[in-house]
């Protein structure tokens, strides 16, 4: 029977079958997994799997097959720099929740998030929460960022988590998609998730009572149903996603406004730093903002030099 993984505690998975029933599942036997990712976890939230019922009354099931992933998002595995942890799979969109004030989210963080989404070919949007705290002195900062990201093609929402109309706008946007939610702590992610899902407590209770290992759940993503066709995946404690595997020479491809300019650079291995006749540098303050270029340079700096060069 087909099912989708909603929660993982490492060895147990909460999966929902096509009739809407949740099962407490574990893996048994060997099945084909994607060897191209050296992952610490064979199955991730969002995965489609096949299950066999083990005990109908206890709600126990066995996962014996995993479907090919449409996409997935990874991060470095905790305590292991070589291995990867698959955060979530089969996503339609990624949303970063940010705040202009209290706390202030750096544009560098937003840009790293957007870069990751681009690298995984995931549409991305930004929610600026705490609109009520964007007082006069912060309006200019907010406007700069809103304009900047909208111009490059990202959807930007500015909301107050406790305002029903604002939450409805977000709910509308999430329809028909599996969306990953991310954000630094303190930006109001839990508040937004709770406002989106008034019945959430019921559901989380039902899931954790079957998995029995709730205390580990904070390091794992968890998926929630908005309706039959719309899910969000919350990623508690995940601060940063996997930009670790990006080639320095490909970095600019993941900045949409730079990507368009790349054929115009004189050198096709241009890193857009010191090279002459660089179309990206020529476009600074025109179609490439200084803020974004700054993020580009910071990220470039953080990427390992390729050994074959
Ligand atoms: P999380 O760490 O991202 O999950 O953030 P929380 O949802 O726990 O929210 C952090 C704090 O911000 C809490 O005190 C919330 O009440 C507050 N908060 C959330 N949304 C808003 C908002 O739209 N405006 C204001 N002023 N405070 C908010
Ligand atoms: Zn260049």
XYZ file of C-alpha atoms and ligand atoms in Angstrom:
338
model
C 0.000 0.000 0.000
C 1.226 3.484 -0.846
C 1.987 5.873 1.976
C 3.824 9.107 2.643
C 6.284 9.784 5.430
C 5.114 12.546 7.786
C 7.591 12.229 10.593
C 10.753 10.393 11.385
C 12.432 9.668 14.676
C 15.440 7.953 13.169
C 14.268 4.362 13.348
C 10.515 4.830 13.272
C 8.414 6.638 10.738
C 4.952 8.011 10.966
C 3.404 7.367 7.567
C -0.047 8.115 6.191
C -1.668 5.706 3.794
C -3.970 6.606 0.914
C -7.031 6.217 3.137
C -5.707 8.792 5.545
C -4.698 6.408 8.312
C -1.414 6.888 10.111
C 0.898 3.945 10.739
C 3.942 3.542 12.883
C 6.356 2.066 10.384
C 9.900 0.831 10.316
C 12.163 -0.424 7.621
C 12.774 -4.064 7.159
C 15.006 -5.876 4.759
C 17.063 -4.279 2.052
C 15.547 -2.113 -0.557
C 16.929 0.098 -3.225
C 17.999 3.496 -1.972
C 19.565 6.373 -3.815
C 23.295 5.679 -3.512
C 24.222 9.030 -5.045
C 23.588 10.681 -1.682
C 25.763 9.464 1.138
C 22.946 9.970 3.560
C 22.722 9.109 7.223
C 18.985 8.603 6.883
C 17.579 6.264 4.226
C 14.090 7.729 4.408
C 13.060 11.334 4.843
C 9.898 13.246 5.566
C 7.980 13.715 2.323
C 9.114 10.393 0.874
C 6.575 8.204 -0.837
C 6.918 4.620 0.273
C 5.216 1.256 0.068
C 4.064 -0.316 3.307
C 2.923 -3.730 4.417
C 0.610 -3.904 7.392
C 2.276 -5.740 10.250
C -0.333 -5.321 12.968
C -3.612 -3.688 12.074
C -4.764 -3.128 15.669
C -1.485 -1.641 16.852
C -1.132 0.396 13.671
C 2.252 -1.119 12.903
C 3.611 -1.359 9.396
C 6.773 -2.204 7.491
C 8.277 -0.028 4.785
C 9.537 -2.255 2.025
C 10.037 0.183 -0.808
C 10.799 3.835 -1.396
C 9.724 5.684 -4.523
C 12.152 7.705 -6.576
C 12.343 11.260 -5.217
C 11.225 14.195 -7.305
C 13.735 16.271 -5.327
C 15.146 16.529 -1.855
C 16.932 18.975 0.331
C 19.972 18.045 2.397
C 22.233 19.420 5.043
C 25.483 18.287 6.546
C 24.854 15.428 8.923
C 25.401 16.388 12.534
C 28.811 15.132 13.689
C 29.772 13.935 10.244
C 31.033 16.322 7.597
C 31.200 13.716 4.873
C 27.700 12.422 5.191
C 24.473 14.186 4.401
C 21.196 14.288 6.176
C 18.153 14.376 3.928
C 15.909 16.967 5.509
C 12.867 16.499 3.306
C 11.864 15.082 -0.056
C 9.316 15.693 -2.807
C 8.835 19.390 -2.268
C 7.049 21.928 -4.452
C 8.281 25.053 -2.749
C 10.498 26.359 0.028
C 9.576 29.333 2.172
C 11.913 31.243 4.416
C 10.376 33.208 7.254
C 12.329 36.326 8.088
C 11.890 39.442 10.196
C 13.116 42.978 9.675
C 13.200 43.752 13.358
C 13.225 41.789 16.611
C 15.088 39.760 15.566
C 16.590 41.107 12.388
C 17.192 38.397 9.790
C 20.334 39.104 7.795
C 19.966 39.290 4.037
C 22.911 36.876 3.906
C 20.799 34.213 5.557
C 17.933 34.825 3.152
C 20.316 34.660 0.201
C 21.841 31.383 1.352
C 18.365 29.970 1.679
C 17.370 31.148 -1.801
C 20.577 29.769 -3.247
C 19.828 26.375 -1.747
C 16.351 26.423 -3.208
C 17.770 27.328 -6.638
C 20.315 24.545 -6.395
C 17.500 22.063 -5.809
C 15.313 23.649 -8.512
C 12.719 24.547 -5.932
C 10.570 27.652 -6.232
C 11.137 29.824 -3.176
C 9.222 32.560 -1.396
C 9.909 34.857 1.504
C 7.598 35.719 4.362
C 8.498 38.814 6.323
C 6.702 38.289 9.592
C 6.025 40.790 12.379
C 4.729 43.462 10.030
C 3.483 45.311 13.107
C 7.109 45.797 14.207
C 8.115 47.420 10.931
C 7.764 50.869 12.406
C 8.832 54.040 10.685
C 12.529 53.586 11.272
C 12.447 50.118 9.682
C 10.247 50.814 6.683
C 13.134 51.766 4.420
C 15.054 48.550 5.275
C 11.990 46.450 4.609
C 11.171 48.206 1.332
C 14.693 47.670 0.013
C 14.500 43.933 0.661
C 10.956 43.546 -0.593
C 11.793 45.329 -3.854
C 15.042 43.489 -4.228
C 13.582 40.000 -3.926
C 10.450 40.729 -5.904
C 12.532 42.115 -8.736
C 14.543 38.905 -8.961
C 11.321 36.924 -9.141
C 10.596 35.654 -5.643
C 7.190 36.015 -4.023
C 7.377 38.174 -0.939
C 4.685 38.270 1.738
C 4.725 40.693 4.608
C 2.430 39.539 7.372
C 1.551 39.704 11.009
C 1.139 36.152 12.263
C -1.906 36.915 14.383
C -3.882 38.675 11.651
C -6.374 36.295 10.096
C -6.351 37.909 6.628
C -2.570 37.611 6.506
C -2.639 33.939 7.442
C -5.379 33.352 4.856
C -3.120 34.860 2.213
C -0.398 32.377 3.130
C -2.852 29.485 3.267
C -4.028 30.370 -0.216
C -0.463 30.389 -1.474
C 0.210 26.942 -0.017
C -2.738 25.283 -1.754
C -1.908 22.182 -3.738
C 1.750 22.115 -2.739
C 4.162 20.507 -0.338
C 6.030 23.452 1.126
C 9.097 23.507 3.310
C 9.111 26.134 6.069
C 12.377 27.440 7.374
C 13.568 30.312 9.500
C 15.781 31.279 12.399
C 14.227 30.828 15.799
C 12.283 33.804 17.046
C 10.870 34.892 13.690
C 7.444 33.465 14.531
C 7.508 30.216 12.584
C 5.670 28.268 15.291
C 3.121 31.030 15.613
C 2.454 30.969 11.866
C 2.272 27.170 11.781
C -0.159 27.160 14.697
C -2.321 29.838 13.086
C -2.344 27.866 9.840
C -3.334 24.668 11.615
C -5.814 25.283 14.396
C -6.200 21.499 14.832
C -2.515 20.764 14.835
C -2.237 19.746 18.467
C -4.639 16.897 17.897
C -2.582 15.609 15.021
C 0.842 15.842 16.594
C -0.524 14.025 19.618
C -1.796 11.174 17.485
C 1.528 10.821 15.730
C 3.804 10.943 18.740
C 1.748 8.438 20.673
C 2.474 5.799 18.044
C 6.163 6.576 17.551
C 6.979 6.770 21.238
C 10.199 8.669 20.728
C 8.939 12.200 20.711
C 11.953 13.615 22.473
C 14.127 13.223 19.385
C 11.642 14.782 17.041
C 13.018 18.306 17.285
C 15.978 17.499 15.071
C 13.768 16.029 12.386
C 11.420 17.656 9.998
C 7.719 17.005 10.303
C 4.957 17.274 7.748
C 1.435 18.558 8.382
C -1.684 18.499 6.214
C -3.312 21.775 5.375
C -5.819 19.773 3.338
C -5.656 16.601 1.253
C -3.423 18.200 -1.361
C -1.457 20.722 0.653
C 1.254 20.009 3.186
C 3.838 21.993 4.994
C 7.087 20.588 6.285
C 8.408 22.250 9.384
C 12.118 21.984 10.034
C 12.728 22.656 13.689
C 16.314 23.311 14.590
C 17.540 23.246 11.002
C 19.450 26.466 10.646
C 21.186 25.981 7.386
C 20.695 23.803 4.360
C 23.136 22.087 2.106
C 24.972 24.659 0.072
C 28.098 22.668 0.850
C 28.046 20.749 -2.406
C 28.043 23.684 -4.785
C 30.936 24.202 -7.166
C 32.461 27.690 -6.896
C 32.277 28.149 -10.647
C 28.585 27.340 -10.620
C 27.627 29.561 -7.738
C 26.482 32.506 -9.870
C 24.113 30.196 -11.759
C 22.020 30.039 -8.608
C 21.604 33.793 -8.390
C 18.876 34.294 -11.027
C 19.793 37.913 -11.737
C 23.442 36.941 -12.290
C 22.697 33.832 -14.263
C 21.202 35.887 -17.073
C 24.454 37.843 -17.394
C 26.948 34.995 -17.399
C 27.247 34.553 -21.163
C 28.454 38.173 -21.332
C 31.474 37.691 -19.077
C 34.718 37.653 -21.057
C 36.014 34.516 -19.358
C 33.788 31.510 -19.121
C 35.439 30.565 -15.836
C 34.810 34.038 -14.454
C 34.208 34.054 -10.703
C 33.032 37.689 -10.931
C 35.559 38.878 -8.399
C 38.628 40.433 -10.037
C 38.300 39.404 -13.646
C 38.233 42.050 -16.373
C 35.145 42.553 -18.537
C 32.873 40.852 -16.053
C 29.211 41.338 -16.885
C 28.150 40.738 -13.285
C 30.399 43.478 -11.947
C 29.322 45.769 -14.767
C 25.717 45.268 -13.725
C 26.310 46.164 -10.083
C 23.710 48.589 -8.807
C 21.830 48.156 -12.078
C 20.413 44.647 -12.267
C 22.601 43.146 -9.547
C 22.216 44.718 -6.130
C 25.218 45.294 -3.889
C 23.501 43.338 -1.134
C 23.145 40.274 -3.287
C 26.667 40.595 -4.672
C 27.942 40.821 -1.101
C 26.143 37.567 -0.289
C 27.599 36.020 -3.420
C 31.143 36.931 -2.344
C 30.581 35.676 1.203
C 29.242 32.363 0.011
C 31.992 32.031 -2.592
C 34.510 32.534 0.186
C 32.947 29.777 2.239
C 32.975 27.166 -0.515
C 35.872 24.752 -0.679
C 38.344 25.187 -3.539
C 37.901 22.342 -5.989
C 40.882 20.020 -5.773
C 41.249 19.415 -9.492
C 41.853 23.045 -10.290
P 9.841 30.628 16.202
O 11.038 30.475 17.073
O 10.201 31.116 14.853
O 8.971 29.426 16.170
O 9.010 31.851 16.834
P 7.707 31.866 17.744
O 6.520 31.512 16.957
O 7.973 31.139 19.000
O 7.629 33.443 18.028
C 8.647 34.155 18.686
C 8.029 35.378 19.354
O 7.548 36.293 18.352
C 6.830 35.051 20.214
O 6.881 35.848 21.350
C 5.638 35.395 19.342
O 4.514 35.750 20.092
C 6.192 36.591 18.574
N 5.517 36.814 17.288
C 5.188 35.897 16.350
N 4.615 36.491 15.279
C 4.554 37.834 15.560
C 4.081 38.975 14.830
O 3.566 38.899 13.714
N 4.251 40.185 15.444
C 4.811 40.318 16.678
N 4.914 41.531 17.193
N 5.268 39.258 17.371
C 5.147 38.025 16.830
Zn 31.998 37.680 -14.483
